[in-house]
Tab-separated table of C-alpha atoms in Angstrom:
chain	number	residue	atom	x	y	z
N	1	MET	CA	-75.292	41.107	-138.516
N	2	ALA	CA	-75.263	38.901	-135.505
N	3	THR	CA	-73.682	36.129	-137.494
N	4	LEU	CA	-71.016	38.425	-138.721
N	5	LEU	CA	-70.362	39.698	-135.212
N	6	GLY	CA	-70.138	36.098	-133.922
N	7	LEU	CA	-67.721	35.113	-136.636
N	8	ALA	CA	-65.620	38.179	-135.853
N	9	ILE	CA	-65.395	37.442	-132.107
N	10	LEU	CA	-64.957	33.624	-132.343
N	11	PRO	CA	-61.241	33.628	-133.321
N	12	ALA	CA	-60.346	35.811	-130.360
N	13	VAL	CA	-62.210	33.545	-127.929
N	14	TYR	CA	-60.543	30.485	-129.404
N	15	ARG	CA	-57.078	31.924	-129.064
N	16	ARG	CA	-57.758	32.907	-125.485
N	17	ALA	CA	-58.986	29.418	-124.603
N	18	VAL	CA	-55.911	27.854	-126.190
N	19	ARG	CA	-53.649	30.190	-124.261
N	20	LEU	CA	-55.301	29.485	-120.955
N	21	THR	CA	-55.154	25.752	-121.580
N	22	GLN	CA	-51.455	25.897	-122.378
N	23	GLU	CA	-50.748	27.934	-119.241
N	24	ALA	CA	-52.674	25.454	-117.137
N	25	MET	CA	-50.791	22.505	-118.647
N	26	LYS	CA	-47.470	24.258	-118.126
N	27	ALA	CA	-48.370	25.006	-114.529
N	28	VAL	CA	-49.224	21.348	-113.874
N	29	ASN	CA	-46.544	19.635	-115.926
N	30	PRO	CA	-43.056	21.122	-115.567
N	31	SER	CA	-41.316	21.649	-118.727
N	32	THR	CA	-37.666	21.863	-117.548
N	33	TYR	CA	-35.318	19.390	-115.752
N	34	ALA	CA	-34.954	21.642	-112.698
N	35	GLU	CA	-38.675	21.807	-112.228
N	36	VAL	CA	-38.918	18.006	-112.515
N	37	ARG	CA	-36.154	17.571	-109.850
N	38	GLY	CA	-37.840	20.114	-107.656
N	39	ALA	CA	-41.144	18.273	-107.942
N	40	GLN	CA	-39.422	14.966	-107.095
N	41	ASP	CA	-37.691	16.517	-104.084
N	42	HIS	CA	-40.982	17.969	-102.929
N	43	GLU	CA	-42.696	14.608	-103.157
N	44	ARG	CA	-39.791	12.906	-101.364
N	45	ALA	CA	-39.927	15.485	-98.567
N	46	GLN	CA	-43.657	15.038	-98.187
N	47	HIS	CA	-43.225	11.269	-98.133
N	48	ALA	CA	-40.460	11.560	-95.488
N	49	LEU	CA	-42.671	13.782	-93.366
N	50	ALA	CA	-45.522	11.307	-93.625
N	51	VAL	CA	-43.219	8.396	-92.748
N	52	ARG	CA	-41.826	10.339	-89.748
N	53	LYS	CA	-45.321	11.101	-88.546
N	54	VAL	CA	-46.216	7.433	-88.812
N	55	GLU	CA	-43.029	6.407	-86.941
N	56	ARG	CA	-43.741	8.878	-84.152
N	57	ALA	CA	-47.297	7.626	-83.901
N	58	LEU	CA	-45.947	4.057	-83.773
N	59	ASP	CA	-43.487	4.947	-80.971
N	60	LYS	CA	-46.267	6.640	-79.071
N	61	GLU	CA	-48.492	3.610	-79.443
N	62	ARG	CA	-45.636	1.383	-78.316
N	63	GLU	CA	-45.141	3.560	-75.209
N	64	ASN	CA	-48.865	3.405	-74.553
N	65	ALA	CA	-48.748	-0.365	-74.936
N	66	VAL	CA	-45.856	-0.604	-72.439
N	67	THR	CA	-47.736	1.644	-70.004
N	68	PHE	CA	-50.854	-0.456	-70.382
N	69	ARG	CA	-48.813	-3.606	-69.797
N	70	LEU	CA	-47.287	-2.107	-66.624
N	71	GLU	CA	-50.705	-1.112	-65.385
N	72	ALA	CA	-51.991	-4.580	-66.212
N	73	GLY	CA	-49.097	-6.105	-64.211
N	74	LYS	CA	-49.779	-3.805	-61.263
N	75	LEU	CA	-53.467	-4.615	-61.370
N	76	ALA	CA	-52.663	-8.330	-61.501
N	77	ALA	CA	-50.356	-7.984	-58.460
N	78	GLU	CA	-53.002	-5.982	-56.598
N	79	LEU	CA	-55.560	-8.599	-57.529
N	80	VAL	CA	-53.320	-11.324	-56.096
N	81	LYS	CA	-52.779	-9.255	-52.927
N	82	GLU	CA	-56.482	-8.627	-52.534
N	83	LYS	CA	-57.211	-12.311	-53.022
N	84	SER	CA	-54.624	-13.291	-50.397
N	85	LYS	CA	-55.924	-10.592	-48.049
N	86	HIS	CA	-59.513	-11.738	-48.462
N	87	GLU	CA	-58.449	-15.333	-47.930
N	88	ALA	CA	-56.606	-14.353	-44.729
N	89	GLU	CA	-59.620	-12.376	-43.512
N	90	LEU	CA	-61.900	-15.282	-44.337
N	91	LYS	CA	-59.572	-17.635	-42.471
N	92	SER	CA	-59.455	-15.306	-39.455
N	93	LEU	CA	-63.245	-15.007	-39.476
N	94	ARG	CA	-63.575	-18.767	-39.587
N	95	GLN	CA	-61.103	-19.056	-36.713
N	96	GLU	CA	-63.051	-16.445	-34.752
N	97	PHE	CA	-66.258	-18.364	-35.370
N	98	GLU	CA	-64.565	-21.543	-34.153
N	99	ASN	CA	-63.237	-19.704	-31.090
N	100	GLU	CA	-66.696	-18.345	-30.381
N	101	ASP	CA	-68.142	-21.838	-30.673
N	102	ARG	CA	-65.492	-23.197	-28.303
N	103	LYS	CA	-66.103	-20.305	-25.939
N	104	LYS	CA	-69.833	-20.965	-25.989
N	105	SER	CA	-69.223	-24.631	-25.275
N	106	LYS	CA	-66.899	-23.677	-22.393
N	107	ASP	CA	-69.519	-21.246	-21.107
N	108	ARG	CA	-72.130	-23.990	-21.223
N	109	GLN	CA	-69.759	-26.320	-19.379
N	110	ARG	CA	-68.984	-23.587	-16.850
N	111	GLN	CA	-72.694	-22.960	-16.404
N	112	ALA	CA	-73.257	-26.648	-15.757
N	113	GLU	CA	-70.402	-26.654	-13.238
N	114	LEU	CA	-71.858	-23.586	-11.550
N	115	GLN	CA	-75.248	-25.250	-11.391
N	116	ALA	CA	-73.649	-28.309	-9.805
N	117	GLU	CA	-71.725	-26.093	-7.401
N	118	LEU	CA	-74.940	-24.237	-6.605
N	119	GLU	CA	-76.689	-27.491	-5.786
N	120	THR	CA	-73.719	-28.531	-3.639
N	121	ALA	CA	-73.781	-25.184	-1.839
N	122	ARG	CA	-77.506	-25.536	-1.208
N	123	GLN	CA	-76.988	-29.033	0.151
N	124	LYS	CA	-74.126	-27.858	2.380
N	125	LEU	CA	-76.244	-24.941	3.546
N	126	HIS	CA	-79.088	-27.273	4.435
N	127	GLU	CA	-76.748	-29.637	6.279
N	128	THR	CA	-75.103	-26.743	8.116
N	129	GLU	CA	-78.492	-25.337	9.135
N	130	GLN	CA	-79.491	-28.745	10.454
N	131	ALA	CA	-76.200	-29.045	12.341
N	132	LEU	CA	-76.651	-25.530	13.741
N	133	ALA	CA	-80.193	-26.286	14.867
N	134	ALA	CA	-78.967	-29.478	16.534
N	135	ALA	CA	-76.138	-27.556	18.204
N	136	HIS	CA	-78.573	-24.905	19.471
N	137	ALA	CA	-80.873	-27.600	20.797
N	138	GLU	CA	-77.984	-29.356	22.491
N	139	ALA	CA	-76.771	-26.094	24.015
N	140	ASP	CA	-80.279	-25.355	25.297
N	141	VAL	CA	-80.493	-28.829	26.852
N	142	LEU	CA	-77.118	-28.413	28.532
N	143	LYS	CA	-78.048	-24.965	29.851
N	144	ALA	CA	-81.413	-26.177	31.117
N	145	LYS	CA	-79.822	-29.122	32.963
N	146	SER	CA	-77.031	-27.066	34.522
N	147	ASN	CA	-77.827	-26.207	38.196
N	148	ASP	CA	-74.935	-23.993	39.247
N	149	ASP	CA	-72.051	-21.955	37.890
N	150	SER	CA	-69.782	-24.793	38.967
N	151	GLY	CA	-71.698	-27.073	36.610
N	152	TRP	CA	-70.505	-25.052	33.642
N	153	LEU	CA	-67.375	-26.167	31.893
N	154	PRO	CA	-66.001	-22.824	30.712
N	155	ALA	CA	-63.511	-24.076	28.158
N	156	GLU	CA	-65.855	-26.641	26.627
N	157	ASP	CA	-68.811	-24.206	26.488
N	158	THR	CA	-66.627	-21.488	25.033
N	159	MET	CA	-65.233	-23.750	22.337
N	160	ALA	CA	-68.708	-25.112	21.609
N	161	LEU	CA	-70.115	-21.607	21.225
N	162	ALA	CA	-67.113	-20.629	19.105
N	163	THR	CA	-67.784	-23.652	16.897
N	164	ILE	CA	-71.448	-22.638	16.650
N	165	THR	CA	-70.353	-19.118	15.708
N	166	GLY	CA	-68.104	-20.562	13.012
N	167	LEU	CA	-71.001	-22.638	11.696
N	168	GLU	CA	-73.251	-19.567	11.614
N	169	SER	CA	-70.618	-17.535	9.792
N	170	GLN	CA	-70.244	-20.420	7.336
N	171	ILE	CA	-74.028	-20.382	6.830
N	172	SER	CA	-74.022	-16.629	6.168
N	173	THR	CA	-71.116	-17.047	3.722
N	174	LEU	CA	-72.891	-19.862	1.906
N	175	LYS	CA	-76.079	-17.788	1.765
N	176	ALA	CA	-74.174	-14.858	0.285
N	177	ARG	CA	-72.521	-17.134	-2.301
N	178	LEU	CA	-75.891	-18.681	-3.089
N	179	ALA	CA	-77.436	-15.237	-3.635
N	180	LYS	CA	-74.542	-14.233	-5.893
N	181	TYR	CA	-74.791	-17.449	-7.920
N	182	GLU	CA	-78.555	-17.087	-8.266
N	183	GLY	CA	-78.160	-13.453	-9.335
N	184	GLY	CA	-75.612	-14.428	-12.000
N	185	GLU	CA	-72.704	-12.709	-10.265
N	186	ILE	CA	-69.584	-14.854	-9.984
N	187	PRO	CA	-67.260	-13.568	-7.261
N	188	ILE	CA	-63.702	-13.017	-8.456
N	189	PRO	CA	-61.305	-13.096	-5.517
N	190	ASP	CA	-58.575	-10.498	-5.512
N	191	VAL	CA	-55.434	-12.318	-4.423
N	192	HIS	CA	-53.208	-9.263	-4.347
N	193	LEU	CA	-55.614	-7.113	-2.279
N	194	GLU	CA	-54.196	-6.033	1.067
N	195	THR	CA	-56.992	-5.713	3.618
N	196	GLY	CA	-54.962	-3.852	6.237
N	197	ALA	CA	-56.208	-0.276	5.998
N	198	ALA	CA	-53.520	1.114	8.303
N	199	LYS	CA	-50.791	-0.707	6.392
N	200	LEU	CA	-52.115	0.574	3.068
N	201	GLN	CA	-52.309	4.118	4.415
N	202	THR	CA	-48.699	3.858	5.597
N	203	ILE	CA	-47.632	2.587	2.178
N	204	VAL	CA	-49.523	5.425	0.459
N	205	LYS	CA	-47.856	7.987	2.732
N	206	ASP	CA	-44.425	6.512	1.983
N	207	LEU	CA	-45.119	6.608	-1.732
N	208	GLU	CA	-46.324	10.199	-1.505
N	209	ALA	CA	-43.107	11.117	0.333
N	210	LYS	CA	-41.074	9.355	-2.363
N	211	LEU	CA	-43.060	11.219	-5.025
N	212	VAL	CA	-42.336	14.555	-3.335
N	213	ASP	CA	-38.633	13.640	-3.142
N	214	ALA	CA	-38.626	12.671	-6.819
N	215	GLU	CA	-40.309	15.956	-7.777
N	216	THR	CA	-37.736	17.856	-5.698
N	217	GLN	CA	-34.903	15.990	-7.408
N	218	TYR	CA	-36.525	16.690	-10.775
N	219	ILE	CA	-36.749	20.430	-10.059
N	220	SER	CA	-33.178	20.530	-8.760
N	221	ALA	CA	-32.007	18.617	-11.845
N	222	GLN	CA	-33.746	21.138	-14.107
N	223	ALA	CA	-32.091	24.016	-12.221
N	224	GLU	CA	-28.716	22.274	-12.476
N	225	VAL	CA	-29.220	21.774	-16.213
N	226	ALA	CA	-30.060	25.446	-16.670
N	227	ARG	CA	-27.049	26.539	-14.602
N	228	LEU	CA	-24.626	24.261	-16.434
N	229	THR	CA	-26.063	25.287	-19.803
N	230	VAL	CA	-25.478	28.954	-19.023
N	231	GLN	CA	-21.999	28.160	-17.718
N	232	ILE	CA	-21.120	26.145	-20.828
N	233	GLU	CA	-22.388	28.892	-23.131
N	234	THR	CA	-20.246	31.440	-21.328
N	235	VAL	CA	-17.110	29.268	-21.341
N	236	ASP	CA	-17.447	27.932	-24.963
N	237	LEU	CA	-16.170	24.439	-24.157
N	238	PRO	CA	-17.211	21.114	-25.738
N	239	HIS	CA	-20.311	20.134	-23.771
N	240	ASP	CA	-21.801	17.166	-25.649
N	241	ASP	CA	-21.004	14.624	-22.911
N	242	ILE	CA	-22.272	16.872	-20.127
N	243	VAL	CA	-25.488	17.656	-21.983
N	244	GLU	CA	-26.088	13.981	-22.743
N	245	ARG	CA	-25.499	13.048	-19.106
N	246	LEU	CA	-27.854	15.760	-17.921
N	247	GLU	CA	-30.487	14.721	-20.444
N	248	ARG	CA	-30.196	11.117	-19.262
N	249	ASP	CA	-30.581	12.236	-15.643
N	250	LEU	CA	-33.566	14.358	-16.604
N	251	LYS	CA	-35.236	11.479	-18.454
N	252	TRP	CA	-34.567	9.169	-15.517
N	253	ALA	CA	-36.143	11.687	-13.134
N	254	GLU	CA	-39.226	11.983	-15.358
N	255	THR	CA	-39.540	8.190	-15.613
N	256	GLU	CA	-39.163	7.781	-11.847
N	257	LYS	CA	-41.769	10.453	-11.254
N	258	ALA	CA	-44.251	8.740	-13.591
N	259	ARG	CA	-43.573	5.354	-11.978
N	260	LEU	CA	-44.070	6.666	-8.451
N	261	THR	CA	-47.242	8.493	-9.506
N	262	ALA	CA	-48.689	5.315	-11.046
N	263	LEU	CA	-47.680	3.255	-8.007
N	264	THR	CA	-49.295	5.789	-5.672
N	265	ARG	CA	-52.519	5.686	-7.664
N	266	ASP	CA	-52.531	1.879	-7.618
N	267	ARG	CA	-52.021	1.865	-3.845
N	268	GLU	CA	-54.801	4.403	-3.386
N	269	ARG	CA	-57.152	2.268	-5.475
N	270	ALA	CA	-56.178	-0.818	-3.469
N	271	LEU	CA	-56.767	1.128	-0.234
N	272	ARG	CA	-60.222	2.231	-1.365
N	273	ARG	CA	-61.078	-1.310	-2.419
N	274	ALA	CA	-59.882	-2.689	0.925
N	275	GLN	CA	-61.885	-0.091	2.849
N	276	ASN	CA	-64.996	-0.888	0.797
N	277	HIS	CA	-64.405	-4.611	1.360
N	278	ILE	CA	-64.056	-4.134	5.134
N	279	MET	CA	-67.147	-1.901	5.223
N	280	ARG	CA	-69.140	-4.468	3.251
N	281	LEU	CA	-68.036	-7.243	5.619
N	282	ARG	CA	-69.044	-5.142	8.624
N	283	GLN	CA	-72.441	-4.431	7.064
N	284	ASP	CA	-72.939	-8.144	6.366
N	285	LEU	CA	-71.948	-8.937	9.955
N	286	ASN	CA	-74.325	-6.322	11.382
N	287	ALA	CA	-77.132	-7.364	9.020
N	288	THR	CA	-77.177	-10.963	10.321
N	289	PRO	CA	-79.849	-11.094	13.069
N	290	ALA	CA	-79.159	-14.754	13.889
N	291	LEU	CA	-75.790	-13.905	15.438
N	292	ALA	CA	-77.106	-11.265	17.872
N	293	GLY	CA	-78.354	-13.704	20.504
N	294	LEU	CA	-75.241	-15.830	20.151
N	295	ARG	CA	-73.024	-12.779	20.682
N	296	GLU	CA	-74.904	-11.902	23.858
N	297	GLU	CA	-74.543	-15.464	25.118
N	298	LEU	CA	-70.819	-15.441	24.371
N	299	LYS	CA	-70.433	-12.096	26.164
N	300	ASP	CA	-72.321	-13.492	29.163
N	301	LEU	CA	-70.149	-16.597	29.144
N	302	GLY	CA	-66.968	-14.502	28.916
N	303	LYS	CA	-68.060	-12.413	31.918
N	304	ARG	CA	-68.806	-15.524	33.935
N	305	ILE	CA	-65.421	-17.019	33.025
N	306	ALA	CA	-63.697	-13.761	34.000
N	307	ASP	CA	-65.565	-13.699	37.330
N	308	ARG	CA	-64.626	-17.343	37.917
N	309	GLY	CA	-60.957	-16.572	37.153
N	310	THR	CA	-60.892	-13.633	39.612
N	311	GLY	CA	-62.711	-15.650	42.273
N	312	THR	CA	-65.810	-13.412	42.520
N	313	THR	CA	-69.386	-14.656	42.159
N	314	PRO	CA	-72.036	-12.637	40.360
N	315	GLY	CA	-74.972	-11.378	42.438
N	316	LYS	CA	-78.611	-12.059	42.060
N	317	SER	CA	-79.201	-8.714	40.393
N	318	GLU	CA	-76.796	-9.569	37.559
N	319	THR	CA	-78.432	-12.979	37.149
N	320	ALA	CA	-81.846	-11.332	37.002
N	321	LYS	CA	-80.608	-8.815	34.432
N	322	LYS	CA	-79.151	-11.577	32.280
N	323	GLN	CA	-82.380	-13.565	32.548
N	324	ALA	CA	-84.400	-10.468	31.596
N	325	ALA	CA	-82.136	-9.822	28.618
N	326	GLY	CA	-82.457	-13.464	27.567
N	327	GLU	CA	-86.253	-13.264	27.881
N	328	GLY	CA	-86.348	-10.101	25.733
N	329	LYS	CA	-84.194	-11.580	22.955
N	330	THR	CA	-85.197	-15.265	22.946
N	331	PRO	CA	-88.693	-15.676	24.409
N	332	ALA	CA	-88.837	-19.306	23.340
N	333	LYS	CA	-85.991	-20.239	25.684
N	334	THR	CA	-87.272	-18.552	28.871
N	335	ASP	CA	-89.240	-21.543	30.058
N	336	ARG	CA	-86.150	-23.704	29.917
N	337	ARG	CA	-83.946	-21.185	31.701
N	338	LYS	CA	-86.323	-20.367	34.579
N	339	PRO	CA	-85.853	-23.719	36.353
N	340	ALA	CA	-82.110	-23.340	35.958
N	341	ALA	CA	-82.219	-19.838	37.467
N	342	ALA	CA	-84.373	-21.076	40.348
N	343	GLU	CA	-82.038	-23.963	41.032
N	344	THR	CA	-78.944	-21.734	41.080
N	345	ASP	CA	-80.125	-20.215	44.377
N	346	GLN	CA	-80.075	-23.661	46.015
N	347	THR	CA	-76.297	-23.950	45.283
N	348	PRO	CA	-75.993	-27.736	44.874
N	349	ARG	CA	-72.707	-29.548	45.059
N	350	PRO	CA	-70.239	-29.225	42.156
N	351	GLY	CA	-69.806	-32.964	41.726
N	352	LYS	CA	-73.518	-33.541	41.450
N	353	ALA	CA	-73.961	-30.738	38.921
N	354	ARG	CA	-71.122	-32.046	36.767
N	355	LYS	CA	-72.597	-35.513	36.903
N	356	THR	CA	-75.965	-34.167	35.763
N	357	GLY	CA	-74.255	-32.281	32.899
N	358	ALA	CA	-72.391	-35.426	31.847
N	359	GLU	CA	-75.621	-37.457	31.859
N	360	GLY	CA	-77.312	-34.750	29.709
N	361	GLU	CA	-74.407	-34.832	27.260
N	362	GLN	CA	-74.613	-38.618	26.996
N	363	LYS	CA	-78.350	-38.466	26.380
N	364	ALA	CA	-78.206	-35.656	23.800
N	365	GLN	CA	-75.191	-37.008	21.886
N	366	THR	CA	-75.373	-36.094	18.147
N	367	PRO	CA	-72.813	-36.058	15.294
N	368	VAL	CA	-72.496	-32.289	15.629
N	369	SER	CA	-71.938	-32.495	19.390
N	370	ALA	CA	-69.374	-35.251	18.835
N	371	LEU	CA	-67.523	-33.013	16.358
N	372	ILE	CA	-67.658	-30.060	18.777
N	373	GLY	CA	-66.463	-32.312	21.603
N	374	ARG	CA	-63.474	-33.444	19.545
N	375	ILE	CA	-62.555	-29.842	18.740
N	376	VAL	CA	-62.900	-28.842	22.411
N	377	LYS	CA	-60.821	-31.804	23.599
N	378	SER	CA	-58.046	-31.078	21.102
N	379	SER	CA	-57.996	-27.402	22.124
N	380	GLN	CA	-57.910	-28.378	25.807
N	381	ALA	CA	-55.044	-30.797	25.133
N	382	ASN	CA	-53.106	-28.025	23.386
N	383	ALA	CA	-53.882	-25.643	26.249
N	384	GLU	CA	-52.676	-28.213	28.819
N	385	SER	CA	-49.464	-28.934	26.895
N	386	GLU	CA	-48.499	-25.242	26.727
N	387	PRO	CA	-48.167	-24.722	30.531
N	388	GLU	CA	-46.024	-27.890	30.796
N	389	ARG	CA	-43.559	-26.410	28.306
N	390	GLY	CA	-43.474	-23.097	30.224
N	391	SER	CA	-41.668	-22.274	33.450
N	392	ALA	CA	-44.419	-22.336	36.138
N	393	ALA	CA	-47.955	-21.286	37.007
N	394	GLY	CA	-47.343	-17.730	35.728
N	395	SER	CA	-47.182	-18.891	32.126
N	396	GLY	CA	-50.342	-20.947	32.709
N	397	LYS	CA	-52.191	-17.862	33.913
N	398	GLU	CA	-51.017	-15.906	30.885
N	399	SER	CA	-52.253	-18.642	28.531
N	400	ASP	CA	-55.634	-18.688	30.353
N	401	ALA	CA	-55.842	-14.902	30.005
N	402	GLY	CA	-54.989	-15.191	26.282
N	403	ALA	CA	-57.710	-17.810	25.855
N	404	LYS	CA	-60.207	-15.527	27.615
N	405	ASP	CA	-59.235	-12.598	25.374
N	406	LYS	CA	-59.586	-14.831	22.331
N	407	ASN	CA	-63.045	-15.908	23.463
N	408	ARG	CA	-64.010	-12.262	23.974
N	409	ASP	CA	-62.765	-11.444	20.468
N	410	VAL	CA	-64.857	-14.287	19.076
N	411	ALA	CA	-67.891	-12.901	20.939
């Protein structure tokens, strides 16, 4: 039965398989000319699409290649710039190193020069101290050997004491410079500094007045600009030239105000610096104890010269006061001055006293005294030549009074 059933079904299965195979072959292989042309057109279209895709990809790659080449060119240019920049920086650094080396060598040379100058200053200070000591000793000898007021030579003693004062001031200056050099401070002189405090104050006041005037002009110019602007707006006229002129005037006023303000500040700074400089000089002058005794001696000498010029003689009380003051300030010189004070009461002759002073000068002649004598003689020659050029004795008295005032100023 099964065999019979299989044989009965087999023809139907075979026919179905043949039919399906034919349909599949017909679906794959066209049977008509139109289908063949359609298949060819389809393949051509697909091929054209593929070729177009490839061409577009090629164009895109070409654009990418051009972009990459541009970037490569830019990077190469930047690389060249960076190399040149680094080379310039390296060159500048090398030049800076060379400048630093030269500066260090100059500093070493300057230090050596300062050391030499320091040694020279020390040597000059030592020589000046020796000369000052010799001058003091010579002055003490001359004072001890003088017997009367007539034995004093006022002009010579005054000039000698003035020379001693100059030497002492030179010593104090050299000491100050020596202290600054040893401390490492190099004084820088200010050439443009005006030391006149009153003059600087006057200049500052003038500048302040100019500044006030400039501010007033500036305010008036602003008011004028506002007024003319309102007037021009109301009239509706061409105002470009007027506005430009007013703007120029306004800018000029602002510039002038800034300049005057800066100048006033500079003058104020210069005034403060001058006042500080004068105060420092006064402190240095007051802080020098070696000049106190010399000032008193110069004051005493000036009083004696003034008394001699007026024709009056000082009393014993004044002499005792001066001797007491001299004993309180310079106790080492009292023994030498006591014989002189005792001999002044005897009132010897002027010629004899001058002769004794001349003999003491010849015995105590030193290079410093010779230098002081030359200075005194030259000053006396100048003082004698001035009255000869004048009219009469009145001009001579005025010159003597000027010399006395000068000596008092030195004291």
